[in-house]
Tab-separated table of C-alpha atoms in Angstrom:
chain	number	residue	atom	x	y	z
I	828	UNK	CA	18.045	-57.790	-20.706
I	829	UNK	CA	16.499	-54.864	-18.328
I	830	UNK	CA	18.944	-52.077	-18.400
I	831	UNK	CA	19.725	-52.084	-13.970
I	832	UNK	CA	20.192	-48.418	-13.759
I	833	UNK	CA	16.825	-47.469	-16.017
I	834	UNK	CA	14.873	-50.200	-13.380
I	835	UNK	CA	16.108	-48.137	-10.306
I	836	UNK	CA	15.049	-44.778	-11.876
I	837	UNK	CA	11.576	-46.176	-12.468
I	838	UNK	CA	11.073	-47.412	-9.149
I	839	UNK	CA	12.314	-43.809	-7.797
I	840	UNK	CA	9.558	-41.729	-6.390
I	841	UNK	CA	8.695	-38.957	-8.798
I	842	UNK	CA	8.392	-35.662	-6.712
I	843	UNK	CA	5.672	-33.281	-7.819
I	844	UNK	CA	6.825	-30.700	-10.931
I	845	UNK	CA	8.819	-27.418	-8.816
I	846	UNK	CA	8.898	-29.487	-5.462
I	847	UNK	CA	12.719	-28.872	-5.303
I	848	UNK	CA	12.352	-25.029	-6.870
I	849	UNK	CA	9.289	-24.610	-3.558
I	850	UNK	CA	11.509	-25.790	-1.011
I	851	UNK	CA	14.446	-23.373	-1.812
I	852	UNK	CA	11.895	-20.238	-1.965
I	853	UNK	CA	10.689	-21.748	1.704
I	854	UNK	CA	14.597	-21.408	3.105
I	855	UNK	CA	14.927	-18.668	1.373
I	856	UNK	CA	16.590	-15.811	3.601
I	857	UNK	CA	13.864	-13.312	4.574
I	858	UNK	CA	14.248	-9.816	3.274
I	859	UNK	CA	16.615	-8.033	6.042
I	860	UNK	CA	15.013	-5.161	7.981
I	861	UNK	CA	16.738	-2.060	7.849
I	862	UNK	CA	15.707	0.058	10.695
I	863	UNK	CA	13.809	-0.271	13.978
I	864	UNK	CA	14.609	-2.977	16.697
I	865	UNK	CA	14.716	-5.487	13.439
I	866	UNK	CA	17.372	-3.414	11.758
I	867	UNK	CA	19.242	-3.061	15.131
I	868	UNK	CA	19.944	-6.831	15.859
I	869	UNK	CA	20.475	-7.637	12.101
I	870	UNK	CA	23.283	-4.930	12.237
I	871	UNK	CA	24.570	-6.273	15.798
I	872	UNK	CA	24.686	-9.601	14.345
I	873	UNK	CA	26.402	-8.848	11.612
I	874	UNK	CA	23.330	-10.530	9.852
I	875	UNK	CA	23.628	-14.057	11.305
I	876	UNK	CA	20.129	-12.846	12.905
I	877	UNK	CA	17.855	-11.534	10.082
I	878	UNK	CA	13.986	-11.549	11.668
I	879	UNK	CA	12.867	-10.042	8.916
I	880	UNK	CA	11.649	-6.889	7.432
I	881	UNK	CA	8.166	-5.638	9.236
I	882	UNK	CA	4.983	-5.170	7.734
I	883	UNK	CA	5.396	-2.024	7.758
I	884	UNK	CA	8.726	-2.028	6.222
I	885	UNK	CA	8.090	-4.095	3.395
I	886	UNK	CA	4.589	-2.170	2.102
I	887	UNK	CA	6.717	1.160	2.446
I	888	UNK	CA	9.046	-0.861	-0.016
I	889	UNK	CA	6.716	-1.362	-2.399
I	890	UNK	CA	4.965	1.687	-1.919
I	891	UNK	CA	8.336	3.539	-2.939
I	892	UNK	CA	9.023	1.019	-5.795
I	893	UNK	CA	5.749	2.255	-7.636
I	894	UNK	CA	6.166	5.867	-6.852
I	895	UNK	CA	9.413	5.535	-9.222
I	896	UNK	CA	7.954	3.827	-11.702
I	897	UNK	CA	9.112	4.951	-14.818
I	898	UNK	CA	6.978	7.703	-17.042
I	899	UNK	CA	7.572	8.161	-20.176
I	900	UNK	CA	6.417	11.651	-21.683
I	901	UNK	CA	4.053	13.861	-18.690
I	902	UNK	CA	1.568	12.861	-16.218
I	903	UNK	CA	-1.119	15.839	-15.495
I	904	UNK	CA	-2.978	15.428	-11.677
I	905	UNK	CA	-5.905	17.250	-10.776
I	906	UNK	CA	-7.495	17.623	-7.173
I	907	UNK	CA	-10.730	18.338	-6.722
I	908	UNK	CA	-13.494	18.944	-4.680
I	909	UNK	CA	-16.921	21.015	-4.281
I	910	UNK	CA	-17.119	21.829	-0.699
I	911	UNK	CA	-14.108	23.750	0.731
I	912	UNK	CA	-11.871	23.231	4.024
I	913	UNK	CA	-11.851	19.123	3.410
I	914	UNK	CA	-7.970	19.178	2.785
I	915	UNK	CA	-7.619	19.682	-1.126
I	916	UNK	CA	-4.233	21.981	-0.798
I	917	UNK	CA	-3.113	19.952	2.061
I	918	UNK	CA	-3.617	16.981	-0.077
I	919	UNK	CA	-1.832	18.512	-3.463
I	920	UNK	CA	1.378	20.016	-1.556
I	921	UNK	CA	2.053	16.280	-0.044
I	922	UNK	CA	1.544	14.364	-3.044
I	923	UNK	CA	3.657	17.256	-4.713
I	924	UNK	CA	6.244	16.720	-2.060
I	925	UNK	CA	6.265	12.773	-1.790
I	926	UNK	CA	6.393	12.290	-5.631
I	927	UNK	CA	9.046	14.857	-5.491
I	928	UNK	CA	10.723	13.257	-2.756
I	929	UNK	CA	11.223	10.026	-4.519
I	930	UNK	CA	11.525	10.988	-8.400
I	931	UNK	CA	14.659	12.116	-10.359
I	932	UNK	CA	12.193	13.826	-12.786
I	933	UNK	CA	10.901	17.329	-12.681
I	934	UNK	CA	7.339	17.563	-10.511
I	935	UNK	CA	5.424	20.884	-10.294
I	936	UNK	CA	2.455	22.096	-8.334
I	937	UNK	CA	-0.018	24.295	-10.052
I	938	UNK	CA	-2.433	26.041	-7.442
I	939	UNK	CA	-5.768	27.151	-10.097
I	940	UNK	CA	-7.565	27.996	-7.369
I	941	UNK	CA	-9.886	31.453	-8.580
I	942	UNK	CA	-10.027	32.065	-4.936
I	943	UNK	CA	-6.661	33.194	-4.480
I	944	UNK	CA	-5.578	29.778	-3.028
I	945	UNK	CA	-2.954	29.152	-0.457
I	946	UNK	CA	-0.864	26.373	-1.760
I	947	UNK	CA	2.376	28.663	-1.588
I	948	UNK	CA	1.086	29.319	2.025
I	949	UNK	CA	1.543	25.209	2.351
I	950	UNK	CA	4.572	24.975	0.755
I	951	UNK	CA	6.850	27.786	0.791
I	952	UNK	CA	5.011	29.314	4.154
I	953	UNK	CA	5.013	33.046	2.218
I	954	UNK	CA	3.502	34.439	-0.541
I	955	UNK	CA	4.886	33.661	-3.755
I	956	UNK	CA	7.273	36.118	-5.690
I	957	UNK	CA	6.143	34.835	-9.082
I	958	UNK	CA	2.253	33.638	-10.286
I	959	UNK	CA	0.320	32.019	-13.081
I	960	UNK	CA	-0.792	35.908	-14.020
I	961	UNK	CA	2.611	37.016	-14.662
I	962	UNK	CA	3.689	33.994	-17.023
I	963	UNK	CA	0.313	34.838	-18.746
I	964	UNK	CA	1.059	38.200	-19.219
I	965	UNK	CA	3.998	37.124	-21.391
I	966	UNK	CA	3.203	37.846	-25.321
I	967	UNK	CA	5.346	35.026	-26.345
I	968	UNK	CA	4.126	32.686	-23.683
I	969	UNK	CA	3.076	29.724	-26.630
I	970	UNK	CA	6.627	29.964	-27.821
I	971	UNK	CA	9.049	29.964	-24.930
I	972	UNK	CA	11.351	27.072	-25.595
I	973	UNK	CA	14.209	27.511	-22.602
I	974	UNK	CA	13.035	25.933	-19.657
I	975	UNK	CA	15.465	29.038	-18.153
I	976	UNK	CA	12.694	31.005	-19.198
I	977	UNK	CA	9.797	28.936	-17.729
I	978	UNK	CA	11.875	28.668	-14.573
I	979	UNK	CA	11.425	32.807	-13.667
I	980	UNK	CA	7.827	32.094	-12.816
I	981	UNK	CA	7.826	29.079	-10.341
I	982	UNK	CA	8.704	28.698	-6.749
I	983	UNK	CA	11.338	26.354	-5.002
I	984	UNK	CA	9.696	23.877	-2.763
I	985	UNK	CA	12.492	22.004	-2.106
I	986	UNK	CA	12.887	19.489	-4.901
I	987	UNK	CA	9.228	20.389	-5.865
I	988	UNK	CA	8.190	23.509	-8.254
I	989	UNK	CA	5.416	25.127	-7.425
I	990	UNK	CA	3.260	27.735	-10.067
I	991	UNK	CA	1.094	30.273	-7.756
I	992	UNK	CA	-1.801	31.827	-8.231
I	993	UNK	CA	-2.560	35.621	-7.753
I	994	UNK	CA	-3.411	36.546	-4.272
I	995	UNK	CA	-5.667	39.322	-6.145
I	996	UNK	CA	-8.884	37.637	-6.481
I	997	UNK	CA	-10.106	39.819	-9.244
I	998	UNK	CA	-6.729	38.678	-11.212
I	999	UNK	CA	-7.166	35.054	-9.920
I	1000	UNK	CA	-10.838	34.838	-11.417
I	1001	UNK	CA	-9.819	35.729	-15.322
I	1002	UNK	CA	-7.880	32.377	-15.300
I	1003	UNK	CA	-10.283	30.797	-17.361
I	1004	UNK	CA	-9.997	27.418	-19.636
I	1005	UNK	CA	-8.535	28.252	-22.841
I	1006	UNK	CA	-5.179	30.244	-20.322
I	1007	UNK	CA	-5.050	27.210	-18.660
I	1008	UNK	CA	-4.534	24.701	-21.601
I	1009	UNK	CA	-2.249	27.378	-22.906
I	1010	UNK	CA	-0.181	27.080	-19.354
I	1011	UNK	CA	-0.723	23.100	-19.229
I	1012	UNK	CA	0.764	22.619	-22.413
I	1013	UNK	CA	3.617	24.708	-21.268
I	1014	UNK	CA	4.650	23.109	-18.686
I	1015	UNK	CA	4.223	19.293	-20.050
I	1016	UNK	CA	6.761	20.587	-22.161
I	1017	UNK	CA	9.034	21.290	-19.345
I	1018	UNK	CA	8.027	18.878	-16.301
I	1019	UNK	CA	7.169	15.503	-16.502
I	1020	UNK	CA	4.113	15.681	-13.533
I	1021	UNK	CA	1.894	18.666	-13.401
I	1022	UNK	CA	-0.121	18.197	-9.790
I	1023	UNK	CA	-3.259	21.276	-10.209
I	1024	UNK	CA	-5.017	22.256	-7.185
I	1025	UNK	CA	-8.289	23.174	-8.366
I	1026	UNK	CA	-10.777	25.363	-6.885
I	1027	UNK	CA	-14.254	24.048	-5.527
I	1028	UNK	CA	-16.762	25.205	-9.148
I	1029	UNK	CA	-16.415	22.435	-11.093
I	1030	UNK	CA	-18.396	24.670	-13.874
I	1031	UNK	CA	-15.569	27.486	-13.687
I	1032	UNK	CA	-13.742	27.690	-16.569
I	1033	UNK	CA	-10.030	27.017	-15.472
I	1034	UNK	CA	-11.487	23.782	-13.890
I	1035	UNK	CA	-13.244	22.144	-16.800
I	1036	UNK	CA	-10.016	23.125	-18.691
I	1037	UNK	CA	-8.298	21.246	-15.928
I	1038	UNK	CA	-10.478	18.430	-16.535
I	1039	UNK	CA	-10.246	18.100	-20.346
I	1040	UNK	CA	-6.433	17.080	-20.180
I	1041	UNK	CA	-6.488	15.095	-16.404
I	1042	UNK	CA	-5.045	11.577	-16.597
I	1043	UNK	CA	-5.289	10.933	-12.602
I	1044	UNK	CA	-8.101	12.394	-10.933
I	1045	UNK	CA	-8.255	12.598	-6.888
I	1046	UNK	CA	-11.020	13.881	-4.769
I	1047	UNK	CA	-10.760	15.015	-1.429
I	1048	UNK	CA	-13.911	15.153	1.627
I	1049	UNK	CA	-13.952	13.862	4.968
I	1050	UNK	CA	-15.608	11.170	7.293
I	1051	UNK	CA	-18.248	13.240	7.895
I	1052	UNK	CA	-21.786	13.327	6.325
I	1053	UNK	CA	-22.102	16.067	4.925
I	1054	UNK	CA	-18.299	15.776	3.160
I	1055	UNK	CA	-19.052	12.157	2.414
I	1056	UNK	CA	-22.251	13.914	0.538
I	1057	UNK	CA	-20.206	16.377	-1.162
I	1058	UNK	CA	-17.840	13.403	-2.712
I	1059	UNK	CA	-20.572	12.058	-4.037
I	1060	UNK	CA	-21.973	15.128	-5.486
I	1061	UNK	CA	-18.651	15.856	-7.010
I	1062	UNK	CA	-18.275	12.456	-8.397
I	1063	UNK	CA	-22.316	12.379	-9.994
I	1064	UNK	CA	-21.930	16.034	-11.298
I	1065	UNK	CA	-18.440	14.494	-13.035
I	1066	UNK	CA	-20.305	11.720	-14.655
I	1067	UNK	CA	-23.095	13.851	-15.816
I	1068	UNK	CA	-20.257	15.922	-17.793
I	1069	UNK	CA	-19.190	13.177	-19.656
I	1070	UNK	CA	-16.048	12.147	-16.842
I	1071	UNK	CA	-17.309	9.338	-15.923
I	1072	UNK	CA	-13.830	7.037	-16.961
I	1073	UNK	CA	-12.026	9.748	-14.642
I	1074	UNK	CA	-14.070	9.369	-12.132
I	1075	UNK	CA	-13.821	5.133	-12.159
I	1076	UNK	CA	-10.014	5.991	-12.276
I	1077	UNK	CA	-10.194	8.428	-9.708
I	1078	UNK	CA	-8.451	8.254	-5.904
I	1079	UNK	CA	-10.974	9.631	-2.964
I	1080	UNK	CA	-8.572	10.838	0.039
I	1081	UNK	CA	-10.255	11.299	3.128
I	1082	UNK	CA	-8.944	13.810	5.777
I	1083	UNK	CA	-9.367	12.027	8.839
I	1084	UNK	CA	-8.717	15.475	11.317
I	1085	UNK	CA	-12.577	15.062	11.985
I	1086	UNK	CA	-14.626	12.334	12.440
I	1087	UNK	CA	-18.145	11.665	13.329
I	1088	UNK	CA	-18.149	8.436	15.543
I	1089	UNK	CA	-21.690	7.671	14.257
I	1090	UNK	CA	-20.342	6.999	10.194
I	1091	UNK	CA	-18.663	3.343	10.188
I	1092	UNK	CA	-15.099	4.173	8.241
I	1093	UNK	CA	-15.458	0.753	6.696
I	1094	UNK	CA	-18.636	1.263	5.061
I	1095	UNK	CA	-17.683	5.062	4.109
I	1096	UNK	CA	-14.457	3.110	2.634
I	1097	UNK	CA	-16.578	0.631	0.836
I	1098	UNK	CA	-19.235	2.689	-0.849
I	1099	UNK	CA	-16.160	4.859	-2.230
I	1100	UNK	CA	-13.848	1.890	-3.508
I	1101	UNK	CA	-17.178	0.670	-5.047
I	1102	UNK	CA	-17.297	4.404	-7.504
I	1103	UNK	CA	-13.840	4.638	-7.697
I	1104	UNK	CA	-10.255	3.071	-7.997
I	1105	UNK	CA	-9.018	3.566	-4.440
I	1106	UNK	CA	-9.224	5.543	-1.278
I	1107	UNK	CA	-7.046	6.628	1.319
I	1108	UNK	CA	-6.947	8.467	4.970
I	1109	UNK	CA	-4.824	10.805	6.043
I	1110	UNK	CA	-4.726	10.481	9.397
I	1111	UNK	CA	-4.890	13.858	12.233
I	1112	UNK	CA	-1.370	15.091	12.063
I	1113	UNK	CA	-0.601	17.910	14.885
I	1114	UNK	CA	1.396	19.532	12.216
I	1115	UNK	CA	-0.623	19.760	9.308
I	1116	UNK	CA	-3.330	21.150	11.997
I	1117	UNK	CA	-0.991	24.047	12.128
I	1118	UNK	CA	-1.923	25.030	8.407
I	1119	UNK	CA	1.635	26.522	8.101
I	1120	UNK	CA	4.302	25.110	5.555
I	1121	UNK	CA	4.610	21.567	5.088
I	1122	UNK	CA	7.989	19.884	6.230
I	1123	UNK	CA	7.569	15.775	5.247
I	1124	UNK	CA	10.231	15.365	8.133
I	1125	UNK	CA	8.105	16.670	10.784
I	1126	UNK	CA	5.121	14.457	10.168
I	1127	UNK	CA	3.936	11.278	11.374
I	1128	UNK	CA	5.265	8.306	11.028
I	1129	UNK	CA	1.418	7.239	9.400
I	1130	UNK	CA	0.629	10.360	7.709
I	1131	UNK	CA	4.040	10.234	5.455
I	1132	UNK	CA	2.944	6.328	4.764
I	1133	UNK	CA	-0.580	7.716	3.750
I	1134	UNK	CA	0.988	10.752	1.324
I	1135	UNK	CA	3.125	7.444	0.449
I	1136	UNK	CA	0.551	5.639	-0.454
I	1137	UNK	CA	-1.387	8.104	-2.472
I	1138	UNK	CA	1.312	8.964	-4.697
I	1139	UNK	CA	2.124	5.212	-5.767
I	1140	UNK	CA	-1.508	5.217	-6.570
I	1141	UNK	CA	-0.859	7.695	-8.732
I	1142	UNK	CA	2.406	6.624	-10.381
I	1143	UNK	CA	0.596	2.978	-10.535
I	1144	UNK	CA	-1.042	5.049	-13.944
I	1145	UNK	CA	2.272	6.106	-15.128
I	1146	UNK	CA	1.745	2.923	-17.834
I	1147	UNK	CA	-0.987	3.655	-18.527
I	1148	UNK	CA	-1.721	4.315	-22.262
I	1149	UNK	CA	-3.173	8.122	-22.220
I	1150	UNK	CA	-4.393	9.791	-25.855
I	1151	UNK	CA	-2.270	12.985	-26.140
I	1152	UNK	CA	-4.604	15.896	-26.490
I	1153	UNK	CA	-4.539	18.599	-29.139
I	1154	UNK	CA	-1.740	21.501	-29.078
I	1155	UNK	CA	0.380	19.022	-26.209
I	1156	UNK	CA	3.292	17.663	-26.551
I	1157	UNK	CA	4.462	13.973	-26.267
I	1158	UNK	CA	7.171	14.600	-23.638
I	1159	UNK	CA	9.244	16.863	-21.216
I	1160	UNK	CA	11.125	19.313	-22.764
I	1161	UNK	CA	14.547	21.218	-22.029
């Protein structure tokens, strides 16, 4: 005897394996937008009228979900470049400020500039009170173990730190490799993301030291030709000095305050994503044309996306697996 209820379930249609689970995710309530015109009639409705977060919205979303990725132990940034005036310090005081910004954790900026860089020019808009020379000077510099004591030498940026360099080029010069490893493995032992501005000699000392212990590498140039040429120089000198994994890893940032209408951006773009992991443009911004300090609030709408941008980049190698180099620590410090 043919059980009735078994003979109806075999005649059923069979829908296709996660039809039901596909529908649900299709009337599924769209994320709710939280500012703009969006964000004003989802609040007027009391959210009976949810159009949905913008473009816009949602990649700033994610953008800020991978700058807070978790990072275990120290992350050590270095931006670089050989030609001068193609937005290096511009670049390492936002990404300094951004990561800052959006991290719990302790960020610091380290300008290692021989020229007597400006990066507290950038950031604090006067010269700094305390430099890389005087924590040098310090005897017992390889065994300070209060962050207190670190904490004497660096500059407030707001929630970023900021380690200056000597506006006395002669001073500024004698930073060579083996003071900066002793500095970088100082302050890994104190803050979990060390950001160096570098200066433009790739063969100076400070920089190859610089070099030795980078996890994330970023190069700045411009749309131009002859900055597009430097990049390139930059990146083949960094290969022929045994970087060549940096440089596959590394993050080209164009400063878009110039452009030549003759160079296609997409093909500039192109050629650089093909040599390295990424690039990004930081758009003309009236006030970083100023070349006073740098207040996140008073920029674009597209340039904070952009600094945005380039700092989840950066945190996207925060899991990355990094070999800790000799005379470093493993993590942040008290």
């Amino acid at each position: 005897m043919v059980d009735p209820v078994a003979a109806a379930n075999a005649q059923a249609p069979t829908l296709p394996v996660g039809f039901d689970t596909y529908l649900r995710a299709q009337l599924a309530a769209a994320p709710p937008p939280r500012r703009g015109v969006r964000g004003w009639l989802y609040s007027l409705s009391g959210g009976r009228v949810n159009p949905g977060a913008s473009a816009r919205e949602l990649a700033e979303r994610d953008y800020l979900d991978r700058i807070r990725t978790p990072l275990g132990g120290w992350h050590t940034v270095t931006v670089a470049s050989t030609k001068g005036g193609v937005g290096k310090t511009t670049t390492s005081a936002l990404l300094g400020l951004t990561l800052a910004e959006h991290r719990a954790d302790r960020v610091i900026a380290m300008d290692a500039n021989p020229d007597a860089g400006n990066l507290a020019d950038r950031l604090l808009g006067h010269p700094a009170t305390a430099t890389v020379r005087q924590l040098l000077d310090r005897p017992d510099l390889d065994q300070l173990v209060s962050f207190t004591d670190v904490a004497r030498f660096v500059n407030n940026a707001g929630r970023l730190q900021l380690l200056a360099s000597d506006q006395d080029a002669a001073k500024s010069e004698a930073f060579n490799r083996d003071e900066y490893r002793r500095v970088l493995a100082l302050l890994v032992r104190f803050f979990n993301i060390v950001i160096t501005d570098s200066g433009t000699g790739l063969i100076h000392s400070a920089m190859t030291g610089a070099l030795e212990s980078t996890r994330s590498l970023i190069v700045t140039g411009a749309p131009t030709i002859d900055a597009a040429g430097h990049i390139d120089k930059t990146l083949d000198s960094l290969v022929a000095h045994g970087f060549d994994e940096l440089v596959a890893d590394a993050v080209i940032v164009l400063s878009c305050d110039r452009r030549a209408h003759s160079v296609d951006p997409a093909a500039l773009r192109s050629h650089f994503e093909n040599r390295c992991r990424a690039v990004v443009e930081i758009p003309r911004d009236p006030h970083l044309t100023e070349g006073g300090q740098i207040y996140l609030d008073a920029l674009r709408p597209r340039t904070r996306a952009a600094a945005r941008e380039l700092a989840a980049l950066v945190a996207d190698a925060f899991t990355w697996d990094f070999p800790t180099p000799r005379g470093f620590t493993t993590g942040p410090g008290r």
